[in-house]
PDB file of C-alpha atoms and ligand atoms in Angstrom:
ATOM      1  CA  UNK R   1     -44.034   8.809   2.659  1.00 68.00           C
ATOM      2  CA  UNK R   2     -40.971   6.822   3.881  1.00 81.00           C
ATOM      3  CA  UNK R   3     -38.229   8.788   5.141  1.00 93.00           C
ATOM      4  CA  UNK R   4     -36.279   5.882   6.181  1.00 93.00           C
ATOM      5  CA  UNK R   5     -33.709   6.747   2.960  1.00 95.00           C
ATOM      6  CA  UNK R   6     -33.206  10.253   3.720  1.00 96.00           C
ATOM      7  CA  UNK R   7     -33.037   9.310   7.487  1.00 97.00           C
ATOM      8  CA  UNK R   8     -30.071   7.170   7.056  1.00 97.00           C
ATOM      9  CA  UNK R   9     -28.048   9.401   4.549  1.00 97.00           C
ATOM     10  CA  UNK R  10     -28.185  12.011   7.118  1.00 97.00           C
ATOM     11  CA  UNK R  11     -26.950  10.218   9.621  1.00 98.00           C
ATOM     12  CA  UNK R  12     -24.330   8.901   7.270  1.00 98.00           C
ATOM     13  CA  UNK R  13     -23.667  12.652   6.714  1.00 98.00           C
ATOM     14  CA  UNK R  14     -23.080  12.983  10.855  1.00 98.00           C
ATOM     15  CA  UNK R  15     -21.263   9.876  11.179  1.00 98.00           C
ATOM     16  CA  UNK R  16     -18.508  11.444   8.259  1.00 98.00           C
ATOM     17  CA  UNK R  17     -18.621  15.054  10.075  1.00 98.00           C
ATOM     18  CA  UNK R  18     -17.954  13.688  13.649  1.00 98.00           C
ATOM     19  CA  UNK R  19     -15.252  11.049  12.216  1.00 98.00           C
ATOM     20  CA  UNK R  20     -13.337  13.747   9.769  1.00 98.00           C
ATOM     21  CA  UNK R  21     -13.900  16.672  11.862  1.00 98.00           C
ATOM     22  CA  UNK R  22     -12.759  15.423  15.220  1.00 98.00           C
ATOM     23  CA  UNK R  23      -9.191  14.407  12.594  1.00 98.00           C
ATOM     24  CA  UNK R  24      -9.119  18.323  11.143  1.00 98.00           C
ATOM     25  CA  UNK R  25      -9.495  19.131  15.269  1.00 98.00           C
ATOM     26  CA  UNK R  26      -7.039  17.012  16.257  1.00 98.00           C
ATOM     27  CA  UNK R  27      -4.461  17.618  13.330  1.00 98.00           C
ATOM     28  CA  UNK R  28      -5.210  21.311  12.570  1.00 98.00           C
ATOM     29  CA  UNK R  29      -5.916  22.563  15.799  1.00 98.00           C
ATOM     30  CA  UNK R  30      -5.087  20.614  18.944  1.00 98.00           C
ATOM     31  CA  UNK R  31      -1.529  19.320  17.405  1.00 97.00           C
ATOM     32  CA  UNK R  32       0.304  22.994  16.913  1.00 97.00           C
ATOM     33  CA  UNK R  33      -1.531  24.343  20.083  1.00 97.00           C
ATOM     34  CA  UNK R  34       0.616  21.564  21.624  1.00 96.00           C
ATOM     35  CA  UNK R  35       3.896  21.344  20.298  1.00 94.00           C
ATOM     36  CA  UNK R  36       5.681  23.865  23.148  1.00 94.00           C
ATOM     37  CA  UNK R  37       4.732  21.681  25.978  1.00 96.00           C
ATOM     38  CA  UNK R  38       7.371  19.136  27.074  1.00 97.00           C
ATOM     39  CA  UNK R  39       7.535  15.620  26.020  1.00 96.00           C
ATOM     40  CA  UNK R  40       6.263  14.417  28.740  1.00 96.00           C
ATOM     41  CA  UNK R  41       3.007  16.495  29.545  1.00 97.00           C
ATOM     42  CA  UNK R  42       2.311  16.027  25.532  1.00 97.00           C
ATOM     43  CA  UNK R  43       2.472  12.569  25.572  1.00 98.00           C
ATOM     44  CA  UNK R  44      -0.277  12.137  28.706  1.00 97.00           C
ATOM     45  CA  UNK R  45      -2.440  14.803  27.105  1.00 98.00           C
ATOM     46  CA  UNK R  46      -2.513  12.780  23.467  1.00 98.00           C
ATOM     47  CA  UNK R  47      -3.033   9.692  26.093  1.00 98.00           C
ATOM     48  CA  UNK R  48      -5.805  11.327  27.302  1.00 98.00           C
ATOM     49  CA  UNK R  49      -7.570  12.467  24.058  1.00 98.00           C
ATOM     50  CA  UNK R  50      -6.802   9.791  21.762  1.00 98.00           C
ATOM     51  CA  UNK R  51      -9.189   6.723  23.321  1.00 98.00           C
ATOM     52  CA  UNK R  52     -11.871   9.196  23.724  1.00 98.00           C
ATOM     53  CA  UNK R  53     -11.390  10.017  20.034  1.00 98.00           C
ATOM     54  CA  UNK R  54     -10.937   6.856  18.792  1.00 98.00           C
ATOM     55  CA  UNK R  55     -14.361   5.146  20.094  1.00 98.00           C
ATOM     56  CA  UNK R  56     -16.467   7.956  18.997  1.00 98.00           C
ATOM     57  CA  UNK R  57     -14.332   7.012  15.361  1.00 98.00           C
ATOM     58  CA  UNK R  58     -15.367   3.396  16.047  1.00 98.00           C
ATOM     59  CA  UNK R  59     -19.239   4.448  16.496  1.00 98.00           C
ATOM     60  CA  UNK R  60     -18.636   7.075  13.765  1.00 98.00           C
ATOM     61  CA  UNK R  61     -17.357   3.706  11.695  1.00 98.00           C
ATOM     62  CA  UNK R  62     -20.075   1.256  12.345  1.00 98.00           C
ATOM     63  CA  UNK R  63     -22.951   4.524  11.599  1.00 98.00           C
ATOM     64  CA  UNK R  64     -20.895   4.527   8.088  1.00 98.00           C
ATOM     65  CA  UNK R  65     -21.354   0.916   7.144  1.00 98.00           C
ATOM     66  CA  UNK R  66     -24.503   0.293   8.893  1.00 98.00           C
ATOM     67  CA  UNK R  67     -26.077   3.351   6.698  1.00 98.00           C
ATOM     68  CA  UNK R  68     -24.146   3.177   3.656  1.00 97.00           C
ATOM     69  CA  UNK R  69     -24.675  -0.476   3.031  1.00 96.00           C
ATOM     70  CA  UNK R  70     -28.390  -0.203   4.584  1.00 96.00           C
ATOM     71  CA  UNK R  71     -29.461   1.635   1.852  1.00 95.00           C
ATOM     72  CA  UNK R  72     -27.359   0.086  -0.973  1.00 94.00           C
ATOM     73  CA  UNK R  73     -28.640  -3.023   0.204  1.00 93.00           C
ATOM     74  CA  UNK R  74     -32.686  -1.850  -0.038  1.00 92.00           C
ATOM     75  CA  UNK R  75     -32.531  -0.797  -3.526  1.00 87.00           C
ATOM     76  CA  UNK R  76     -31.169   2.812  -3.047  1.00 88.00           C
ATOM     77  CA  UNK R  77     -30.164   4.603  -6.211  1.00 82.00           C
ATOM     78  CA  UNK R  78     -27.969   1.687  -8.814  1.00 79.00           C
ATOM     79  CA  UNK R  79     -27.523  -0.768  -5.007  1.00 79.00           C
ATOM     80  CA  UNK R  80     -24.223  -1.909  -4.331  1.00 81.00           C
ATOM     81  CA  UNK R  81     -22.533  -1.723  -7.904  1.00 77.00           C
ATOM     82  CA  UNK R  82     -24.957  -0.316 -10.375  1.00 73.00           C
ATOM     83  CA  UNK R  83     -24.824   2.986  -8.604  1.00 77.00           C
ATOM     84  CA  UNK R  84     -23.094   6.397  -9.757  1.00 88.00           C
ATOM     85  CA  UNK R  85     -19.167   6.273  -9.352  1.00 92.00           C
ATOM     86  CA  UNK R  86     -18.629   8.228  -6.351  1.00 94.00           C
ATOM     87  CA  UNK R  87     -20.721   5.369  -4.190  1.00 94.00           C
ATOM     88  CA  UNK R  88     -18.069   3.364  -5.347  1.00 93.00           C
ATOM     89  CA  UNK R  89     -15.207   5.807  -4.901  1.00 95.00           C
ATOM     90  CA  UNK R  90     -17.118   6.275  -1.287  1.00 96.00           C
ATOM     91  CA  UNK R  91     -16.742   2.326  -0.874  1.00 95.00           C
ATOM     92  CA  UNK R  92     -12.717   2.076  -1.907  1.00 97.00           C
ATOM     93  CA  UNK R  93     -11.282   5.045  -0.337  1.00 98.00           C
ATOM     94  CA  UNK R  94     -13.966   3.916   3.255  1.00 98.00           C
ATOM     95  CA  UNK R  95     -12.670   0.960   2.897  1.00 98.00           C
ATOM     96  CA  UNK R  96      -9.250   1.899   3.272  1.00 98.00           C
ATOM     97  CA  UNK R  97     -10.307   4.382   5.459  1.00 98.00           C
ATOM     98  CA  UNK R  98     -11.571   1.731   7.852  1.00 98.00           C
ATOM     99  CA  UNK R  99      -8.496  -0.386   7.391  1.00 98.00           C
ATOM    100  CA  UNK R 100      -5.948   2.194   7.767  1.00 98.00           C
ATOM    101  CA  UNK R 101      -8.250   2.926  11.549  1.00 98.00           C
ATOM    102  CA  UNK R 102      -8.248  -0.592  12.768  1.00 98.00           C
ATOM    103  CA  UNK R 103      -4.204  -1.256  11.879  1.00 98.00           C
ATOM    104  CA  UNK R 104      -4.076   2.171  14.337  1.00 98.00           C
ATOM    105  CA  UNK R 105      -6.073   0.915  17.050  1.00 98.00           C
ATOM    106  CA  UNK R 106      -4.284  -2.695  17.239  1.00 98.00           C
ATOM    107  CA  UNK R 107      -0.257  -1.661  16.203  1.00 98.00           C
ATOM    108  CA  UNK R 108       0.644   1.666  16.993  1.00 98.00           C
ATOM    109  CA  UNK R 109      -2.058   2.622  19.688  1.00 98.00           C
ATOM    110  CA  UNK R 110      -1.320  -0.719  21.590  1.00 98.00           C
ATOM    111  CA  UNK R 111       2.608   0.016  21.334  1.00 98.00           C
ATOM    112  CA  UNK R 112       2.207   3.810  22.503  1.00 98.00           C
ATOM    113  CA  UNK R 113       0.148   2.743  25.503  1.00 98.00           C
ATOM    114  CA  UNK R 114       2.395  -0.223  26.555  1.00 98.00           C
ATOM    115  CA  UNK R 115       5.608   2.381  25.995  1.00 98.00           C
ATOM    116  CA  UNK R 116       3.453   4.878  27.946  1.00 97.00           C
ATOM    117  CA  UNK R 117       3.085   2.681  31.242  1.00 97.00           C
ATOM    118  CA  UNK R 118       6.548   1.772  31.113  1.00 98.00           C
ATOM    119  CA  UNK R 119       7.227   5.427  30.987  1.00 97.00           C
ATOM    120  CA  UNK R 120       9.229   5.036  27.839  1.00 98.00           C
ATOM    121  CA  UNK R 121       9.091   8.126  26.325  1.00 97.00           C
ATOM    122  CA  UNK R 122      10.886   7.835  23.719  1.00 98.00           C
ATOM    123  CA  UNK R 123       9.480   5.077  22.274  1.00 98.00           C
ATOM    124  CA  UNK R 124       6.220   6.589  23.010  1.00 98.00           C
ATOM    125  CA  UNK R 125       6.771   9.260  21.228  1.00 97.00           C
ATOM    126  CA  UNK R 126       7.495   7.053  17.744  1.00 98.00           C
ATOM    127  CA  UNK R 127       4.538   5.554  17.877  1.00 98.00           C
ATOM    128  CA  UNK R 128       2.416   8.854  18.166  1.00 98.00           C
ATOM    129  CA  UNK R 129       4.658   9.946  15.331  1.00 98.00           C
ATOM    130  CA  UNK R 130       3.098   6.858  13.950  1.00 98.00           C
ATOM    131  CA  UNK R 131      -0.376   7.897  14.882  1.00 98.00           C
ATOM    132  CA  UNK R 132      -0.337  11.159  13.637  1.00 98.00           C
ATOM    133  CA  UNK R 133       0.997  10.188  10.129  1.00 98.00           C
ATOM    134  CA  UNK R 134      -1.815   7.715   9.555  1.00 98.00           C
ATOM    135  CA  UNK R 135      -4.548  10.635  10.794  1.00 98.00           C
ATOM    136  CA  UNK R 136      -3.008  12.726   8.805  1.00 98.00           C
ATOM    137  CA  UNK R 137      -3.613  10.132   5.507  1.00 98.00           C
ATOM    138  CA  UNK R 138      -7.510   9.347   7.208  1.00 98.00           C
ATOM    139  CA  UNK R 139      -8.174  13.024   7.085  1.00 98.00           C
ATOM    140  CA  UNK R 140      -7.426  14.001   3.667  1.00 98.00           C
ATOM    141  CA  UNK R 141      -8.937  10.464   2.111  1.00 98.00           C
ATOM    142  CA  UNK R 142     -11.664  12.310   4.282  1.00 98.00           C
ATOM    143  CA  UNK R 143     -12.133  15.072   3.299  1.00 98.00           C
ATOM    144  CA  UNK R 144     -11.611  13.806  -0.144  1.00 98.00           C
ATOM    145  CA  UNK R 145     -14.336  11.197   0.343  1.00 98.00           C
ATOM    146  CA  UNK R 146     -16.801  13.790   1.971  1.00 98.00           C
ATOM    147  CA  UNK R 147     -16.305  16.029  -1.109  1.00 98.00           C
ATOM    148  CA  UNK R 148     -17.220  13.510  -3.432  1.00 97.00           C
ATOM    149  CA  UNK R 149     -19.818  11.764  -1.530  1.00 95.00           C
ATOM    150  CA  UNK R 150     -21.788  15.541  -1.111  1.00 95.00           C
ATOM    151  CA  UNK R 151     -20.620  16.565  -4.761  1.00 96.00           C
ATOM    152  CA  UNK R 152     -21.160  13.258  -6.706  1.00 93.00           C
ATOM    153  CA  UNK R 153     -24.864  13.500  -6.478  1.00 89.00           C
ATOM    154  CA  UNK R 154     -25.212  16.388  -8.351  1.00 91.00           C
ATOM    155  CA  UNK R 155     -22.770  15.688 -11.492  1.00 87.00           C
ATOM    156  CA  UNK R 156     -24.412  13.590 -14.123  1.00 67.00           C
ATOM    157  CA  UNK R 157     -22.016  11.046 -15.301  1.00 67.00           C
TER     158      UNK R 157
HETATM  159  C1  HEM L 201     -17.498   2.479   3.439  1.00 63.49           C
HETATM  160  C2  HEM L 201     -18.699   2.387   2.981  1.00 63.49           C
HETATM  161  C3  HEM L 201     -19.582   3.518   2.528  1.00 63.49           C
HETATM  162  C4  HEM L 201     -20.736   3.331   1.843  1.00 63.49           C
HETATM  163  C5  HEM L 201     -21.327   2.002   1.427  1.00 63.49           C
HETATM  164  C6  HEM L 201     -21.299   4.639   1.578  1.00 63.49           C
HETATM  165  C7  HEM L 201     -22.492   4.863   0.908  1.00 63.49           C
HETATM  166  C8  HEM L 201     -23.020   6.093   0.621  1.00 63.49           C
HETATM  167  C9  HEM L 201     -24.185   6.347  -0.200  1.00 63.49           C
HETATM  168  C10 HEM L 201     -25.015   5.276  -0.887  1.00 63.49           C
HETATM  169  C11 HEM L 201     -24.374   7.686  -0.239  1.00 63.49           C
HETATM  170  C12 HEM L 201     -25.455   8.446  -1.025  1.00 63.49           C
HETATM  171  C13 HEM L 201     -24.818   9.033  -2.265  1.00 63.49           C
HETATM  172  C14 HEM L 201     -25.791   9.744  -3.171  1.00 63.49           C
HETATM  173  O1  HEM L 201     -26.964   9.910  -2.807  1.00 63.49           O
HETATM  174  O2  HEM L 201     -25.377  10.163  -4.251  1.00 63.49           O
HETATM  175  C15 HEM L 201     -23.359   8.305   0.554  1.00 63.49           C
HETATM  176  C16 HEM L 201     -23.222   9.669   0.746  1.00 63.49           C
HETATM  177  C17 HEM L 201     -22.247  10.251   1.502  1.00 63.49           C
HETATM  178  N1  HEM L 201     -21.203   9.610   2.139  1.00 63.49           N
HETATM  179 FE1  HEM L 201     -20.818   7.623   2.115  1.00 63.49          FE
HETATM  180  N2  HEM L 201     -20.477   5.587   2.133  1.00 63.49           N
HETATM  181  C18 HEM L 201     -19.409   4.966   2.715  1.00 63.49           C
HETATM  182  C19 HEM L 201     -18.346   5.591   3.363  1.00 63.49           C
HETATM  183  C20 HEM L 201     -18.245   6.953   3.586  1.00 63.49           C
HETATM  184  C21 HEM L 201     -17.153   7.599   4.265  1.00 63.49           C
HETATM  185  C22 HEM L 201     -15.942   6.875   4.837  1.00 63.49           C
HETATM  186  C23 HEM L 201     -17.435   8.929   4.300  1.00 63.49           C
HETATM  187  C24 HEM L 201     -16.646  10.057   4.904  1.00 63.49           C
HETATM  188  C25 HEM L 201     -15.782   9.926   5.845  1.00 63.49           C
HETATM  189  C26 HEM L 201     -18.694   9.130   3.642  1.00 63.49           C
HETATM  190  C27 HEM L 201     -19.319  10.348   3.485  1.00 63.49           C
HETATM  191  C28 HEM L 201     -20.456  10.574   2.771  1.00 63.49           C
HETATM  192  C29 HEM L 201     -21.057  11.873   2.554  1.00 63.49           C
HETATM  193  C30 HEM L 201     -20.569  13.203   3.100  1.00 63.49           C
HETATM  194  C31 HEM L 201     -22.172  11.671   1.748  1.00 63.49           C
HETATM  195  C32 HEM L 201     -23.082  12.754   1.190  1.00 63.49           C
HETATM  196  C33 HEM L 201     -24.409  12.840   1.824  1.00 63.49           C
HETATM  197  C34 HEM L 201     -25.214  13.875   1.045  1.00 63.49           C
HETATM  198  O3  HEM L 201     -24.980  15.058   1.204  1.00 63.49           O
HETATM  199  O4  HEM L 201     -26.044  13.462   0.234  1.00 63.49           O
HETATM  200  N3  HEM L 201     -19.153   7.907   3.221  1.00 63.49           N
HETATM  201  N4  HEM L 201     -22.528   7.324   1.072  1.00 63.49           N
END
């Protein structure tokens, strides 16, 4: 029997729990826990966690595509369009997903860093502002998209 289907959907499924999760951690949990410290000690500590974050989200990213669009590709289900429509919800809101990520990494990550070594805290702390409202948006297209993607399979449309 080939397993090579079910091996890449559940990987898929680990790639969307590490990506979304670590956002839910980050946003739900590590964000209050922090908000008493100063400006200052905040600002290094979200220094500190975000890169880590954010290349486990960039191998997260590539395990979605590579997986996804593996199996669409090989005849899985309807393939790339002929599918159910949550694959192509999936695809959309991913998508945007994806691009919502990269603008992070390259505008506001890049501007908090550079603020950061010029110890400019102020305008540091704008661009995590900036940060935080866009992984606030990834997480509940997230959670929205690992709803349906789990759900979809099940309702007959
Ligand atoms: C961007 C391109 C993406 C493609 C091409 C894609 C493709 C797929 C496909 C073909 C399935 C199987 C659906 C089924 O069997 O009914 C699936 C399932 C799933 N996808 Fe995606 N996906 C993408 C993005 C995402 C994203 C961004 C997330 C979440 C962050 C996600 C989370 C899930 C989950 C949780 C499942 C359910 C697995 C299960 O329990 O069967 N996917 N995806």
């Amino acid at each position: 029997m080939d397993y090579s289907f079910a091996a890449a959907i559940g990987l898929h499924t680990l790639a969307a729990v590490i990506w979304v999760g670590g956002m839910f951690y980050a946003h739900m949990v590590l964000r209050p826990a922090v908000t008493e410290m100063s400006v200052s000690l905040r600002l290094t500590l979200w220094s500190r966690v975000l890169p880590r974050f954010f290349a486990w989200v960039g191998v997260s990213v590539a395990v979605l595509l590579v997986t996804g669009y593996g199996v669409l590709l090989t005849g899985y289900r309807g393939g790339i369009t002929g599918g159910n429509l949550h694959i192509d919800v999936m695809q959309i809101v991913g998508a945007v997903m994806i691009a919502l990520f990269l603008y992070m990494l390259v505008v506001p990550f890049v501007l908090f860093r550079r603020a950061l070594a010029i110890n400019d805290l102020g305008a540091a702390a704008v661009q995590q502002g900036r940060i935080r409202a866009i992984i606030l948006v990834n997480l509940l297209l997230g959670l929205f998209t690992t709803f349906i993607g789990a759900a979809g399979t099940f309702v007959g449309y």
